[in-house]
Structures are given as C-alpha cells and as structure tokens.
Amino acid sequence: MKQIARRRFVSAARLSYTLAALLSLSSGWSPALSAQTPPVGTPPADTARSAQLGAAANIPVDPLRGNPATMSSLGSQARTMQDGFERNHRTGLRFYNGGADAFCEVQLGRICYWNNNGDVPPPAERNDAKIEREQLLDLLAQAQAADSKDDWVNGMRVRYAIESEQRDVAIGAARACKGAPWWCQALEGLALHNANQHKEATAAFTRALASMSVAQQCTWTDLTWWFDPAMHAAYSATPCANRSAQNVRVLRLAQPLWMIPSNDIQNELYARRTMSRIHSLARIPYDLQWGDDLLESQMRYGWPTAWSVQNGGVADPRPPSVIGHEPTPSYDFMPVPSAIATPLSATPGDWNPRRQKARMRYAPRYATGFGALPNQFARFLRGDTTIVAGGYRLMRELEMGRAPYTAALTLDAFDGREPLQAKRDSAQANGALLLPISTPMLASLEVLAPAGKRAARARTVIKPLPAGTRLSEYLLLQRGDVSATPMLERNALQAYGSNEIEGGTSIGIYWEMYRPVSPGQPLQVALRATRVGAGFFQKLGSSIGLSKSVTPVAIKYNDNGRPDGGPGRSLNINFPQVPAGDYRFTLIVSGAGITDSTTQVIRVKGGK
C-alpha cells in the first residue's frame, strides 16, 4: 500500500467561508487562470451548448477539448460518462483519519498543502469506483478506436489507465494517439515515465517539445516554481532562449540518481505538465474550476494518486474537505542556490531531501525510500592521474532489503565533458568503485536496491591529489590484505565503505606510498587513533599508560619496501572497546628527514 506524504484541502461544497477559511468556491467566483492553460471549468453536461455559448462570448476554445460538431458519438458519450464518474467518485470518497496534527505548510490560492511523510495512508478506494473506472476505460478505448484524433479522449484514456495502474494500457493508448503531434508525444512521455522507462520517456518528451511553439516550450521548461525565491528575479530576467544551459545544470544537480540512464526528474517535470493539462480538460475530484493554484500545486508536489474527505469535527460548521494524496515518501531534490551557481563548490549539506517548506517534492517510482549513504572516499596516484575510490556501506538503518544491489560512482565536471561512471550490478552490501580524475569533479556515489525499492546516495566534490604527493589517503577494509603485493583494485572489492566502525572490532586499512624505500633506506610508519575532544585528565592518563580510551591505537614499524617495488600497503588493526565518539585516525610515514601524514575522523559506535 502506498503511503501518503501530502494532502491538499479544498471545499467539497460551493460555500463562502470566513476570512480564516478557504476562499469562496461559489459558482460565481472565478479563479485566476494559467496563461499556459486555457480557462476551463467542470465540463457541463451539454458540451455542444457550452461550445455555442463560448463562441458567442468570444471565449477561446480549447483545441484539446474537441469540437462537439465533429466529435464521434462515442467521444460525446465518453465525456458524459467521465463527468458522471467523477461526480460519483467525489460523492463516495471515504473519510481520512490521519493528519490530526497537520498544519498548512504552503497556501496556494484555494489549496492548502502540507508535507506529511510518515502519516497513515489514505483509505482504500471503494470497489465500485474501481469498477466504474474500468467501465469508463472500456468506453474511452472504443472512442479512441472510433477517432484517434480526439485529443480529449486520448488524454483521458492515458489518465485513467495510469490511475488504475495499467502501465501497458497507458503506453498503448498514448501510441494510438493520432491527434496534435506535441500532445500525443507528451502523452507517450507521461506513460513511459510512469512505467520507469526513462530513456524512452526522455525521447518522447524531447519530440513533444520540438513540436511545440516557442512560447509553449518556454512555459513547459520553466523551473521558477522549483527555485528558491531568491533566484526568481534573475531567472525571470533571463530570456527563455538563454535558459537552456542553466536548466540542464539545475536538473542535473536535482537528479536523484545519476546511475539512471536518463534524467527522471526532468521527465517528472514534463509529466506533471502533461497530467495537469489533462486535468484541466475535465472534472477532477476537487470539483474546482482549473486555475493557477491547482497547476502550481501539481507542478511543485505532483498530482494526487488517491483521494479522501475530512471534516473539522462536530463543532466545525463547514462541509467536509476533499483531500488529494500524492505518493510517498517524497523528497526535495533541489540543491541550495549556491550549489546551483557553482556546482564544484558544493558540499554534502547542499542537498537536504527532507527540507521543511520545500519548493518541490518528488517520489521516484523506482525507489519508495531514499537515504543518506554511509561512505568513505580515498584518493590514490597513477602517474599524473588521481584514482578516486568511493566506498559505501549499507547499514541496517537504511532498510535496503535483500541483495542484489546496483552500485555506481559518477563524476561530473560540469564543463561539457561526458561524466565518468563506474557501475556494478549484483553488488554486495559494501565495497568501493574506482574512477580516474584530472580536474575537480562532483561525485555521486549511489546504491539502488531494485527488490526493496530503496535508494541511497552521497554527493561531494573530489579534487585531484597535488603533484608530487608522496602518500595517498587510506581506505578502510573489512580485513587487511596479508599478501606480499596488496593492490587497490583487489582491495576495493572488500572495502569497509564507511568511517563509522564498532568498538572492539578488527578492520583493515590500505594505502600507497610514492617514494623510494628499501632495506637500506627504510621508512618509519606509524598509525595512531586519538579521541577527539578528550579532556586534560584523560590525556594525562593515556600518556602514562593508565588508559587506552584517548589513544586506543598506536602502531609503529619500519617499512623495508615490497619485493616488486609496488606502492600498496595494508594492515589489519584491532580496534579495542572504547567510549563511543569521534577518533582522529592518522597515518604517518617518515624517513630521510621527510614526514608525510594523512588523517580522517573515525566514528566509533557502541563502545563502553
């Protein structure tokens, strides 16, 4: 059962509320309408009479609604049946028992939106509503077969196939469309995106955009509603034709997983445009005239996939409110403005998927959960090139489910070059992936669990090691490599994958040295773990050997070099039971008057 993150309240009756309540929904009130969406209300029973009145009043006719004079009899029947279905659907909505502590997070005209990830799911839809939807779908299929150029029928058949979770029917309906080219291609993109066919959806939406007028392209690609308000003025001042590069960068940064072959969040943007356009053509359970508030709410937070009603209690004189429930869990994938401006200065904290009062939220269909991936990055030299090792570890708290997993490390310089990617299918619960870099790049380390429908990622900027580096960073391992010739490529497969360890466990460490070493000229190697924030008396006790809680690890030995002269080194380290907390773990290599060191902070969990 899908959980629900967000609800939007509107009145179920056309009554005037008090100033503190929702705006009046009386039949005489007309909301501000979108410039992109022609003014439409709930479809009248007599569509032909409506068209005549509209023509007499010089009101523009929406071409997607069809011409009553030329539509097929089945098309006319489908319009009447759709109107009746939605009336019955709204009347029979079940009451929702969740959201008792909810508050209005964002007010959008008549719509009150709030995020409620983790709340109880909506009530199950009535069986008779499911049956009636199937009957409507049957009539829409007949109407489409009778006239595949009827764009209203084409859109409604895709809509209700998606609502009934018939993905193949939705794709087939979109491909049977022979109406306006841009509309048919947008419907195909919507259906393919809903089916997680990312590359095919991108191709369909690309064709749709190419078939649109310049003005419509500008509207469909506008990202204003997803931006922080601080960015609105500069973005609006930029001519639409000059926004393309910025849009590409923004949507790339917002893409949930770079391992996905096409940008699904860009597809989601266009899918929301398409579904909103469908909703603008006919009655929806809110039973409101379509307007900018409905459009903005669906563009920012997606369209509802379930419906219910709720009242304010016995003392509330208002009629029950209709609630639209979007899929959950959903996340804010937009980075902060500074990361958008300069991606190669971004920090991991620039993405906060659980941000409060988010400008947008998105629930990827391929992952019903999205978490922060425990990770460790380490850098090694190969001539003039730096090799990045991106280690990951699937902790129990991530609830990733059973293997297999798909792991990927992607590096993007945001300079026009193709990103680099290392991908491992049937990956284990921990390991490391390797990629070369020669310039600073933004790294995205990701794991997807197809069976569990869970995903996790970590993003950070990686820079090459300086020229002349003599000591690499170190990579933690599940166990040390006891062979005489430790190698990065071999040890990456058994990387520990995180800087968090359990006290009282044994871990391995791998590093490389890039300086001469031999039995005649050995190097001195020291490893030391020191507790961060230790007090004076703790340090004093450690210095005279009374306690290991401050410096639980202290190893020294002479390195006489490998027989083959290779740079790789590895040790196994027993990390004793110590108090939980952060420990500065330092590797020091010295000799011939030169000392090099590398340090990382290790977090010990549990402990004494």
GROMACS .gro file of N, CA, C and O in nm, residues 259-331:
model
  292
  259MET      N    1   2.295   0.722  -1.175
  259MET     CA    2   2.308   0.593  -1.242
  259MET      C    3   2.191   0.567  -1.337
  259MET      O    4   2.202   0.484  -1.428
  260ILE      N    5   2.078   0.636  -1.318
  260ILE     CA    6   1.963   0.620  -1.407
  260ILE      C    7   2.003   0.673  -1.544
  260ILE      O    8   2.058   0.782  -1.556
  261PRO      N    9   1.974   0.599  -1.652
  261PRO     CA   10   2.026   0.636  -1.784
  261PRO      C   11   1.975   0.768  -1.838
  261PRO      O   12   2.039   0.827  -1.925
  262SER      N   13   1.861   0.816  -1.793
  262SER     CA   14   1.812   0.949  -1.832
  262SER      C   15   1.766   1.021  -1.707
  262SER      O   16   1.746   0.960  -1.602
  263ASN      N   17   1.748   1.153  -1.721
  263ASN     CA   18   1.715   1.234  -1.604
  263ASN      C   19   1.566   1.222  -1.572
  263ASN      O   20   1.482   1.288  -1.634
  264ASP      N   21   1.534   1.140  -1.473
  264ASP     CA   22   1.394   1.115  -1.441
  264ASP      C   23   1.326   1.236  -1.378
  264ASP      O   24   1.203   1.251  -1.389
  265ILE      N   25   1.400   1.324  -1.312
  265ILE     CA   26   1.334   1.441  -1.253
  265ILE      C   27   1.296   1.542  -1.362
  265ILE      O   28   1.197   1.615  -1.349
  266GLN      N   29   1.372   1.546  -1.471
  266GLN     CA   30   1.330   1.627  -1.586
  266GLN      C   31   1.205   1.567  -1.648
  266GLN      O   32   1.110   1.639  -1.683
  267ASN      N   33   1.203   1.433  -1.661
  267ASN     CA   34   1.081   1.368  -1.711
  267ASN      C   35   0.962   1.394  -1.620
  267ASN      O   36   0.849   1.411  -1.666
  268GLU      N   37   0.988   1.397  -1.488
  268GLU     CA   38   0.880   1.424  -1.393
  268GLU      C   39   0.824   1.565  -1.414
  268GLU      O   40   0.702   1.587  -1.404
  269LEU      N   41   0.911   1.661  -1.442
  269LEU     CA   42   0.866   1.798  -1.470
  269LEU      C   43   0.768   1.799  -1.586
  269LEU      O   44   0.659   1.857  -1.577
  270TYR      N   45   0.804   1.733  -1.695
  270TYR     CA   46   0.717   1.731  -1.813
  270TYR      C   47   0.594   1.643  -1.791
  270TYR      O   48   0.486   1.672  -1.844
  271ALA      N   49   0.609   1.536  -1.713
  271ALA     CA   50   0.493   1.452  -1.682
  271ALA      C   51   0.390   1.530  -1.602
  271ALA      O   52   0.268   1.517  -1.624
  272ARG      N   53   0.436   1.614  -1.510
  272ARG     CA   54   0.343   1.697  -1.432
  272ARG      C   55   0.274   1.798  -1.521
  272ARG      O   56   0.154   1.827  -1.503
  273ARG      N   57   0.347   1.855  -1.617
  273ARG     CA   58   0.284   1.946  -1.712
  273ARG      C   59   0.174   1.873  -1.789
  273ARG      O   60   0.064   1.925  -1.809
  274THR      N   61   0.205   1.751  -1.834
  274THR     CA   62   0.111   1.677  -1.916
  274THR      C   63  -0.013   1.637  -1.837
  274THR      O   64  -0.127   1.656  -1.882
  275MET      N   65   0.008   1.580  -1.717
  275MET     CA   66  -0.106   1.537  -1.637
  275MET      C   67  -0.191   1.658  -1.595
  275MET      O   68  -0.315   1.651  -1.592
  276SER      N   69  -0.127   1.769  -1.563
  276SER     CA   70  -0.202   1.889  -1.528
  276SER      C   71  -0.286   1.938  -1.645
  276SER      O   72  -0.399   1.984  -1.628
  277ARG      N   73  -0.229   1.925  -1.766
  277ARG     CA   74  -0.305   1.965  -1.885
  277ARG      C   75  -0.427   1.875  -1.903
  277ARG      O   76  -0.536   1.921  -1.941
  278ILE      N   77  -0.410   1.745  -1.876
  278ILE     CA   78  -0.524   1.653  -1.884
  278ILE      C   79  -0.629   1.692  -1.781
  278ILE      O   80  -0.749   1.699  -1.811
  279HIS      N   81  -0.585   1.719  -1.658
  279HIS     CA   82  -0.679   1.755  -1.552
  279HIS      C   83  -0.754   1.884  -1.585
  279HIS      O   84  -0.867   1.904  -1.540
  280SER      N   85  -0.690   1.972  -1.660
  280SER     CA   86  -0.756   2.099  -1.693
  280SER      C   87  -0.872   2.082  -1.791
  280SER      O   88  -0.951   2.173  -1.811
  281LEU      N   89  -0.883   1.962  -1.851
  281LEU     CA   90  -0.981   1.941  -1.956
  281LEU      C   91  -1.114   1.888  -1.905
  281LEU      O   92  -1.211   1.882  -1.981
  282ALA      N   93  -1.120   1.844  -1.779
  282ALA     CA   94  -1.242   1.777  -1.733
  282ALA      C   95  -1.250   1.781  -1.582
  282ALA      O   96  -1.160   1.831  -1.514
  283ARG      N   97  -1.355   1.724  -1.530
  283ARG     CA   98  -1.378   1.724  -1.386
  283ARG      C   99  -1.273   1.639  -1.315
  283ARG      O  100  -1.234   1.532  -1.363
  284ILE      N  101  -1.229   1.686  -1.198
  284ILE     CA  102  -1.143   1.609  -1.109
  284ILE      C  103  -1.210   1.605  -0.971
  284ILE      O  104  -1.304   1.681  -0.946
  285PRO      N  105  -1.167   1.518  -0.882
  285PRO     CA  106  -1.238   1.505  -0.753
  285PRO      C  107  -1.248   1.634  -0.672
  285PRO      O  108  -1.341   1.648  -0.593
  286TYR      N  109  -1.154   1.727  -0.688
  286TYR     CA  110  -1.168   1.854  -0.617
  286TYR      C  111  -1.296   1.927  -0.657
  286TYR      O  112  -1.349   2.007  -0.582
  287ASP      N  113  -1.340   1.905  -0.779
  287ASP     CA  114  -1.459   1.972  -0.831
  287ASP      C  115  -1.443   2.124  -0.830
  287ASP      O  116  -1.533   2.198  -0.793
  288LEU      N  117  -1.324   2.168  -0.869
  288LEU     CA  118  -1.294   2.311  -0.880
  288LEU      C  119  -1.269   2.347  -1.024
  288LEU      O  120  -1.222   2.266  -1.104
  289GLN      N  121  -1.297   2.471  -1.058
  289GLN     CA  122  -1.255   2.522  -1.187
  289GLN      C  123  -1.103   2.525  -1.188
  289GLN      O  124  -1.038   2.568  -1.093
  290TRP      N  125  -1.045   2.480  -1.299
  290TRP     CA  126  -0.900   2.473  -1.307
  290TRP      C  127  -0.840   2.613  -1.301
  290TRP      O  128  -0.890   2.707  -1.363
  291GLY      N  129  -0.731   2.629  -1.225
  291GLY     CA  130  -0.667   2.759  -1.211
  291GLY      C  131  -0.521   2.746  -1.177
  291GLY      O  132  -0.466   2.636  -1.164
  292ASP      N  133  -0.456   2.860  -1.162
  292ASP     CA  134  -0.312   2.862  -1.135
  292ASP      C  135  -0.275   2.792  -1.005
  292ASP      O  136  -0.167   2.736  -0.994
  293ASP      N  137  -0.364   2.797  -0.905
  293ASP     CA  138  -0.329   2.734  -0.778
  293ASP      C  139  -0.320   2.582  -0.793
  293ASP      O  140  -0.228   2.519  -0.741
  294LEU      N  141  -0.415   2.523  -0.866
  294LEU     CA  142  -0.409   2.379  -0.890
  294LEU      C  143  -0.287   2.344  -0.975
  294LEU      O  144  -0.218   2.245  -0.947
  295LEU      N  145  -0.259   2.424  -1.076
  295LEU     CA  146  -0.142   2.398  -1.160
  295LEU      C  147  -0.014   2.405  -1.079
  295LEU      O  148   0.072   2.316  -1.087
  296GLU      N  149   0.002   2.512  -0.999
  296GLU     CA  150   0.125   2.526  -0.922
  296GLU      C  151   0.141   2.413  -0.821
  296GLU      O  152   0.251   2.360  -0.803
  297SER      N  153   0.033   2.374  -0.756
  297SER     CA  154   0.044   2.268  -0.656
  297SER      C  155   0.088   2.137  -0.720
  297SER      O  156   0.169   2.063  -0.663
  298GLN      N  157   0.035   2.108  -0.840
  298GLN     CA  158   0.074   1.983  -0.905
  298GLN      C  159   0.213   1.991  -0.966
  298GLN      O  160   0.286   1.891  -0.969
  299MET      N  161   0.253   2.108  -1.013
  299MET     CA  162   0.389   2.122  -1.066
  299MET      C  163   0.493   2.113  -0.956
  299MET      O  164   0.604   2.062  -0.978
  300ARG      N  165   0.461   2.159  -0.837
  300ARG     CA  166   0.560   2.157  -0.729
  300ARG      C  167   0.562   2.024  -0.654
  300ARG      O  168   0.669   1.977  -0.614
  301TYR      N  169   0.445   1.964  -0.635
  301TYR     CA  170   0.439   1.847  -0.547
  301TYR      C  171   0.380   1.722  -0.613
  301TYR      O  172   0.370   1.618  -0.549
  302GLY      N  173   0.346   1.730  -0.741
  302GLY     CA  174   0.292   1.615  -0.811
  302GLY      C  175   0.141   1.610  -0.803
  302GLY      O  176   0.077   1.683  -0.728
  303TRP      N  177   0.082   1.522  -0.884
  303TRP     CA  178  -0.063   1.510  -0.886
  303TRP      C  179  -0.108   1.404  -0.787
  303TRP      O  180  -0.037   1.305  -0.761
  304PRO      N  181  -0.227   1.418  -0.730
  304PRO     CA  182  -0.276   1.318  -0.634
  304PRO      C  183  -0.298   1.183  -0.701
  304PRO      O  184  -0.343   1.175  -0.815
  305THR      N  185  -0.269   1.078  -0.627
  305THR     CA  186  -0.295   0.942  -0.674
  305THR      C  187  -0.399   0.872  -0.587
  305THR      O  188  -0.430   0.755  -0.609
  306ALA      N  189  -0.448   0.940  -0.485
  306ALA     CA  190  -0.556   0.887  -0.401
  306ALA      C  191  -0.634   1.007  -0.346
  306ALA      O  192  -0.583   1.119  -0.340
  307TRP      N  193  -0.758   0.979  -0.305
  307TRP     CA  194  -0.846   1.087  -0.260
  307TRP      C  195  -0.924   1.044  -0.137
  307TRP      O  196  -0.951   0.925  -0.117
  308SER      N  197  -0.959   1.141  -0.055
  308SER     CA  198  -1.042   1.116   0.062
  308SER      C  199  -1.111   1.246   0.102
  308SER      O  200  -1.090   1.350   0.038
  309VAL      N  201  -1.191   1.240   0.207
  309VAL     CA  202  -1.253   1.361   0.261
  309VAL      C  203  -1.229   1.364   0.411
  309VAL      O  204  -1.203   1.261   0.475
  310GLN      N  205  -1.237   1.482   0.468
  310GLN     CA  206  -1.215   1.500   0.612
  310GLN      C  207  -1.293   1.622   0.657
  310GLN      O  208  -1.304   1.721   0.583
  311ASN      N  209  -1.348   1.613   0.779
  311ASN     CA  210  -1.415   1.731   0.834
  311ASN      C  211  -1.341   1.779   0.958
  311ASN      O  212  -1.249   1.713   1.006
  312GLY      N  213  -1.380   1.896   1.005
  312GLY     CA  214  -1.310   1.956   1.117
  312GLY      C  215  -1.366   1.917   1.253
  312GLY      O  216  -1.326   1.974   1.353
  313GLY      N  217  -1.457   1.821   1.257
  313GLY     CA  218  -1.514   1.780   1.384
  313GLY      C  219  -1.657   1.829   1.400
  313GLY      O  220  -1.711   1.906   1.318
  314VAL      N  221  -1.721   1.788   1.508
  314VAL     CA  222  -1.863   1.817   1.528
  314VAL      C  223  -1.889   1.967   1.543
  314VAL      O  224  -1.999   2.015   1.512
  315ALA      N  225  -1.789   2.044   1.591
  315ALA     CA  226  -1.810   2.187   1.611
  315ALA      C  227  -1.780   2.270   1.488
  315ALA      O  228  -1.798   2.391   1.489
  316ASP      N  229  -1.731   2.206   1.380
  316ASP     CA  230  -1.695   2.279   1.259
  316ASP      C  231  -1.815   2.283   1.166
  316ASP      O  232  -1.863   2.179   1.120
  317PRO      N  233  -1.868   2.404   1.136
  317PRO     CA  234  -1.988   2.414   1.052
  317PRO      C  235  -1.959   2.392   0.903
  317PRO      O  236  -2.053   2.380   0.824
  318ARG      N  237  -1.834   2.391   0.864
  318ARG     CA  238  -1.802   2.378   0.723
  318ARG      C  239  -1.826   2.236   0.674
  318ARG      O  240  -1.815   2.139   0.749
  319PRO      N  241  -1.853   2.219   0.545
  319PRO     CA  242  -1.871   2.085   0.489
  319PRO      C  243  -1.736   2.014   0.482
  319PRO      O  244  -1.631   2.076   0.495
  320PRO      N  245  -1.737   1.882   0.463
  320PRO     CA  246  -1.611   1.808   0.453
  320PRO      C  247  -1.523   1.862   0.341
  320PRO      O  248  -1.572   1.913   0.240
  321SER      N  249  -1.391   1.854   0.361
  321SER     CA  250  -1.295   1.898   0.262
  321SER      C  251  -1.239   1.779   0.186
  321SER      O  252  -1.216   1.672   0.242
  322VAL      N  253  -1.218   1.797   0.058
  322VAL     CA  254  -1.157   1.693  -0.025
  322VAL      C  255  -1.006   1.698  -0.009
  322VAL      O  256  -0.946   1.805  -0.013
  323ILE      N  257  -0.946   1.583   0.008
  323ILE     CA  258  -0.801   1.572   0.027
  323ILE      C  259  -0.742   1.496  -0.090
  323ILE      O  260  -0.787   1.386  -0.122
  324GLY      N  261  -0.643   1.554  -0.157
  324GLY     CA  262  -0.568   1.484  -0.260
  324GLY      C  263  -0.437   1.434  -0.202
  324GLY      O  264  -0.360   1.510  -0.146
  325HIS      N  265  -0.412   1.304  -0.215
  325HIS     CA  266  -0.292   1.242  -0.159
  325HIS      C  267  -0.193   1.209  -0.272
  325HIS      O  268  -0.227   1.135  -0.363
  326GLU      N  269  -0.072   1.262  -0.263
  326GLU     CA  270   0.031   1.227  -0.359
  326GLU      C  271   0.114   1.110  -0.306
  326GLU      O  272   0.109   1.080  -0.187
  327PRO      N  273   0.190   1.043  -0.393
  327PRO     CA  274   0.269   0.927  -0.347
  327PRO      C  275   0.372   0.966  -0.243
  327PRO      O  276   0.423   1.078  -0.242
  328THR      N  277   0.401   0.874  -0.155
  328THR     CA  278   0.504   0.893  -0.054
  328THR      C  279   0.594   0.770  -0.047
  328THR      O  280   0.554   0.664  -0.095
  329PRO      N  281   0.710   0.784   0.016
  329PRO     CA  282   0.769   0.910   0.064
  329PRO      C  283   0.819   0.994  -0.053
  329PRO      O  284   0.857   0.942  -0.157
  330SER      N  285   0.818   1.123  -0.032
  330SER     CA  286   0.862   1.217  -0.135
  330SER      C  287   0.971   1.306  -0.077
  330SER      O  288   0.979   1.325   0.044
  331TYR      N  289   1.053   1.362  -0.166
  331TYR     CA  290   1.175   1.432  -0.121
  331TYR      C  291   1.197   1.558  -0.203
  331TYR      O  292   1.156   1.568  -0.319
   0.00000   0.00000   0.00000
